[in-house]
mmCIF file of C-alpha atoms in Angstrom:
data_model
loop_
_atom_site.group_PDB
_atom_site.id
_atom_site.type_symbol
_atom_site.label_atom_id
_atom_site.label_comp_id
_atom_site.label_asym_id
_atom_site.label_seq_id
_atom_site.Cartn_x
_atom_site.Cartn_y
_atom_site.Cartn_z
ATOM 1 C CA MET F 1031 -61.732 67.779 44.320
ATOM 2 C CA THR F 1032 -58.354 68.796 45.528
ATOM 3 C CA GLY F 1033 -56.005 70.543 42.458
ATOM 4 C CA THR F 1034 -53.375 73.148 42.755
ATOM 5 C CA ALA F 1035 -54.181 76.849 42.112
ATOM 6 C CA ARG F 1036 -51.866 78.882 40.472
ATOM 7 C CA SER F 1037 -50.944 82.480 41.718
ATOM 8 C CA ASN F 1038 -49.612 85.579 39.885
ATOM 9 C CA ASP F 1039 -47.439 86.746 42.943
ATOM 10 C CA PRO F 1040 -44.439 86.167 41.653
ATOM 11 C CA GLY F 1041 -43.686 85.661 45.713
ATOM 12 C CA GLY F 1042 -46.959 83.206 46.130
ATOM 13 C CA GLN F 1043 -47.108 78.653 46.155
ATOM 14 C CA PRO F 1044 -49.055 76.978 44.328
ATOM 15 C CA GLY F 1045 -51.587 75.853 47.247
ATOM 16 C CA PRO F 1046 -54.462 73.154 47.611
ATOM 17 C CA VAL F 1047 -57.357 73.619 46.369
ATOM 18 C CA ASP F 1048 -59.541 71.837 48.990
ATOM 19 C CA ALA F 1049 -63.104 72.618 49.548
ATOM 20 C CA GLU F 1050 -63.258 71.477 52.818
ATOM 21 C CA VAL F 1051 -60.425 73.170 53.911
ATOM 22 C CA ARG F 1052 -61.560 75.255 57.332
ATOM 23 C CA LEU F 1053 -60.803 78.873 56.875
ATOM 24 C CA ARG F 1054 -59.160 80.586 59.461
ATOM 25 C CA PRO F 1055 -58.486 84.273 60.354
ATOM 26 C CA ASN F 1056 -54.633 85.291 59.484
ATOM 27 C CA LEU F 1057 -54.860 89.057 59.952
ATOM 28 C CA GLY F 1058 -50.611 88.640 58.837
ATOM 29 C CA LYS F 1059 -51.238 87.612 55.565
ATOM 30 C CA VAL F 1060 -53.546 90.330 54.561
ATOM 31 C CA ARG F 1061 -51.333 93.379 55.746
ATOM 32 C CA GLU F 1062 -48.001 91.522 54.287
ATOM 33 C CA LEU F 1063 -50.372 91.426 51.060
ATOM 34 C CA GLN F 1064 -51.555 95.178 51.570
ATOM 35 C CA ARG F 1065 -47.679 96.320 52.272
ATOM 36 C CA ARG F 1066 -46.714 94.736 49.054
ATOM 37 C CA LEU F 1067 -49.448 96.093 46.957
ATOM 38 C CA TRP F 1068 -48.700 99.854 48.724
ATOM 39 C CA ALA F 1069 -45.624 99.264 47.678
ATOM 40 C CA ALA F 1070 -45.783 97.897 44.543
ATOM 41 C CA ALA F 1071 -47.887 101.632 43.745
ATOM 42 C CA LYS F 1072 -46.111 103.536 45.423
ATOM 43 C CA GLN F 1073 -42.284 102.421 43.844
ATOM 44 C CA SER F 1074 -43.746 103.358 40.140
ATOM 45 C CA SER F 1075 -46.894 105.287 40.586
ATOM 46 C CA GLY F 1076 -47.742 104.548 36.490
ATOM 47 C CA ARG F 1077 -47.632 101.081 36.926
ATOM 48 C CA ARG F 1078 -51.692 98.938 36.464
ATOM 49 C CA PHE F 1079 -52.337 96.273 38.477
ATOM 50 C CA HIS F 1080 -53.870 94.017 35.669
ATOM 51 C CA ALA F 1081 -53.772 90.690 37.883
ATOM 52 C CA LEU F 1082 -55.933 91.430 41.362
ATOM 53 C CA TYR F 1083 -59.045 89.261 41.133
ATOM 54 C CA ASP F 1084 -57.341 85.767 42.715
ATOM 55 C CA ARG F 1085 -55.980 88.668 45.428
ATOM 56 C CA ILE F 1086 -59.965 89.238 46.234
ATOM 57 C CA TYR F 1087 -61.292 85.470 46.823
ATOM 58 C CA ARG F 1088 -57.873 84.621 48.819
ATOM 59 C CA ASP F 1089 -59.163 82.263 51.983
ATOM 60 C CA ASP F 1090 -57.113 84.706 53.975
ATOM 61 C CA VAL F 1091 -58.779 88.057 52.583
ATOM 62 C CA LEU F 1092 -61.921 86.660 52.970
ATOM 63 C CA VAL F 1093 -61.829 85.649 56.451
ATOM 64 C CA GLU F 1094 -60.598 89.265 57.462
ATOM 65 C CA ALA F 1095 -63.361 90.809 55.225
ATOM 66 C CA TRP F 1096 -65.702 88.565 57.531
ATOM 67 C CA GLU F 1097 -63.998 89.975 60.248
ATOM 68 C CA ARG F 1098 -64.934 93.152 59.424
ATOM 69 C CA VAL F 1099 -68.008 92.811 58.146
ATOM 70 C CA LYS F 1100 -69.335 91.360 61.572
ATOM 71 C CA ALA F 1101 -68.100 94.057 63.399
ATOM 72 C CA ASN F 1102 -69.919 96.363 62.118
ATOM 73 C CA ARG F 1103 -72.977 94.962 62.735
ATOM 74 C CA GLY F 1104 -75.387 95.845 59.846
ATOM 75 C CA ALA F 1105 -78.394 95.147 59.003
ATOM 76 C CA ALA F 1106 -80.193 91.727 56.651
ATOM 77 C CA GLY F 1107 -80.266 92.769 52.924
ATOM 78 C CA VAL F 1108 -82.956 92.172 50.649
ATOM 79 C CA ASP F 1109 -82.503 88.460 51.406
ATOM 80 C CA ARG F 1110 -83.514 88.972 55.110
ATOM 81 C CA VAL F 1111 -80.076 87.290 55.385
ATOM 82 C CA THR F 1112 -78.432 88.743 59.036
ATOM 83 C CA LEU F 1113 -75.403 88.047 60.947
ATOM 84 C CA ALA F 1114 -76.565 85.364 62.963
ATOM 85 C CA VAL F 1115 -78.416 83.117 60.410
ATOM 86 C CA VAL F 1116 -75.248 83.672 58.617
ATOM 87 C CA GLU F 1117 -72.985 82.110 61.688
ATOM 88 C CA ASP F 1118 -75.621 79.544 62.388
ATOM 89 C CA TYR F 1119 -75.285 78.119 58.854
ATOM 90 C CA GLY F 1120 -72.139 78.028 58.661
ATOM 91 C CA VAL F 1121 -69.795 81.431 58.534
ATOM 92 C CA ASP F 1122 -66.420 79.085 56.573
ATOM 93 C CA ARG F 1123 -69.738 77.622 54.554
ATOM 94 C CA MET F 1124 -70.258 80.090 53.477
ATOM 95 C CA LEU F 1125 -67.031 81.867 53.276
ATOM 96 C CA ARG F 1126 -65.785 79.026 50.934
ATOM 97 C CA GLU F 1127 -69.213 79.135 48.602
ATOM 98 C CA LEU F 1128 -68.263 82.453 48.107
ATOM 99 C CA ARG F 1129 -64.881 82.083 47.253
ATOM 100 C CA ASP F 1130 -65.634 79.446 44.858
ATOM 101 C CA ASP F 1131 -68.751 81.300 43.117
ATOM 102 C CA LEU F 1132 -65.931 84.383 43.280
ATOM 103 C CA ARG F 1133 -62.940 82.256 41.489
ATOM 104 C CA VAL F 1134 -65.232 80.733 38.666
ATOM 105 C CA GLY F 1135 -67.115 83.900 37.536
ATOM 106 C CA ARG F 1136 -70.689 82.673 39.039
ATOM 107 C CA TYR F 1137 -70.858 85.439 41.852
ATOM 108 C CA ARG F 1138 -73.438 88.251 40.716
ATOM 109 C CA PRO F 1139 -74.214 91.084 43.716
ATOM 110 C CA ALA F 1140 -77.863 90.981 45.072
ATOM 111 C CA PRO F 1141 -80.014 93.696 44.363
ATOM 112 C CA ALA F 1142 -80.030 95.932 47.575
ATOM 113 C CA ARG F 1143 -82.782 96.775 50.164
ATOM 114 C CA ARG F 1144 -84.250 99.986 50.108
ATOM 115 C CA VAL F 1145 -84.525 101.952 53.167
ATOM 116 C CA ASP F 1146 -85.593 105.579 54.031
ATOM 117 C CA ILE F 1147 -83.733 107.038 56.948
ATOM 118 C CA PRO F 1148 -84.519 110.152 57.968
ATOM 119 C CA LYS F 1149 -82.317 113.500 57.919
ATOM 120 C CA PRO F 1150 -81.495 116.283 60.784
ATOM 121 C CA ASP F 1151 -83.669 118.475 58.730
ATOM 122 C CA GLY F 1152 -86.854 115.918 58.908
ATOM 123 C CA GLY F 1153 -86.837 114.667 55.635
ATOM 124 C CA ARG F 1154 -85.650 110.999 54.939
ATOM 125 C CA ARG F 1155 -82.866 110.131 52.653
ATOM 126 C CA PRO F 1156 -82.372 106.596 51.213
ATOM 127 C CA LEU F 1157 -79.734 104.183 52.106
ATOM 128 C CA GLY F 1158 -78.672 100.384 50.108
ATOM 129 C CA ILE F 1159 -78.267 97.840 52.252
ATOM 130 C CA PRO F 1160 -76.882 95.061 50.051
ATOM 131 C CA THR F 1161 -76.371 91.469 51.919
ATOM 132 C CA VAL F 1162 -74.323 89.752 53.638
ATOM 133 C CA ARG F 1163 -72.633 87.608 51.194
ATOM 134 C CA ASP F 1164 -71.934 90.840 49.375
ATOM 135 C CA ARG F 1165 -70.301 93.255 51.668
ATOM 136 C CA VAL F 1166 -67.670 90.605 52.307
ATOM 137 C CA ALA F 1167 -67.290 90.866 48.587
ATOM 138 C CA GLN F 1168 -66.628 94.280 48.829
ATOM 139 C CA ALA F 1169 -64.980 94.022 52.238
ATOM 140 C CA ALA F 1170 -62.822 91.756 50.558
ATOM 141 C CA ALA F 1171 -62.375 93.890 46.662
ATOM 142 C CA LYS F 1172 -61.892 97.114 49.576
ATOM 143 C CA LEU F 1173 -59.277 94.814 51.546
ATOM 144 C CA VAL F 1174 -56.996 94.208 47.776
ATOM 145 C CA LEU F 1175 -57.171 97.826 46.268
ATOM 146 C CA GLU F 1176 -57.568 100.147 48.770
ATOM 147 C CA PRO F 1177 -53.887 100.555 49.359
ATOM 148 C CA ILE F 1178 -52.831 100.652 45.523
ATOM 149 C CA PHE F 1179 -55.337 104.144 45.883
ATOM 150 C CA GLU F 1180 -53.621 104.946 49.233
ATOM 151 C CA ALA F 1181 -50.783 105.308 47.865
ATOM 152 C CA ASP F 1182 -51.559 107.677 44.877
ATOM 153 C CA PHE F 1183 -52.540 110.296 47.630
ATOM 154 C CA SER F 1184 -50.826 113.178 48.616
ATOM 155 C CA SER F 1185 -49.731 113.546 52.618
ATOM 156 C CA VAL F 1186 -52.100 115.480 53.519
ATOM 157 C CA SER F 1187 -55.464 114.923 51.832
ATOM 158 C CA TYR F 1188 -57.463 113.722 54.593
ATOM 159 C CA GLY F 1189 -60.887 112.836 53.327
ATOM 160 C CA PHE F 1190 -62.368 109.707 53.117
ATOM 161 C CA ARG F 1191 -59.825 107.684 54.344
ATOM 162 C CA PRO F 1192 -58.386 105.342 56.468
ATOM 163 C CA ASN F 1193 -57.239 106.541 59.591
ATOM 164 C CA THR F 1194 -57.441 110.583 58.759
ATOM 165 C CA ALA F 1195 -60.328 112.702 59.409
ATOM 166 C CA THR F 1196 -59.913 116.492 59.331
ATOM 167 C CA ALA F 1197 -59.935 117.126 63.219
ATOM 168 C CA LEU F 1198 -56.547 116.146 62.614
ATOM 169 C CA ALA F 1199 -56.380 118.037 59.932
ATOM 170 C CA ALA F 1200 -57.281 120.873 62.135
ATOM 171 C CA CYS F 1201 -55.180 119.225 64.815
ATOM 172 C CA ARG F 1202 -51.971 119.350 62.702
ATOM 173 C CA GLY F 1203 -52.852 122.633 61.437
ATOM 174 C CA ARG F 1204 -53.689 122.008 57.978
ATOM 175 C CA LEU F 1205 -56.603 123.684 57.634
ATOM 176 C CA MET F 1206 -57.316 127.082 56.753
ATOM 177 C CA PRO F 1207 -60.653 128.985 58.625
ATOM 178 C CA GLY F 1208 -64.108 128.278 57.763
ATOM 179 C CA GLY F 1209 -63.169 124.014 57.343
ATOM 180 C CA ARG F 1210 -60.957 124.577 53.630
#
């Protein structure tokens, strides 16, 4: 069934909705979306972004999210589906199904698989491993939301941000002795 999807993006054009569309990576479009979201958030710190959900299930965002999940490797979730199994099943097919589930509000994350990993002191720490499908959905949400929150951070904030680290802060002389 082919129809049109209307974007709430002022510069966006309606596009075809086709279940057999071949999903291809287009990092340029994702980066442009991120730049626009960052600029809008930076321009007006009080701005509220009310309609971002449709950005998460965009084909280019889902493909980029898949590429990042694949690059990160990782273990299978509670469903025991690995990256190799998804590739055998068909990445395009899995992404189309995820896109459709997100679009109509049918998507529900699966429970995380719980694994205990060893700590340096000899103890164990619980770790939750989401399914590959859930990791793709999480990565897509991160691609859309991160630039908005990034715009509000101070330029001297380094922890848990992309392309930053406390070692970088130390190199730039912004850490006090003792790591503070």
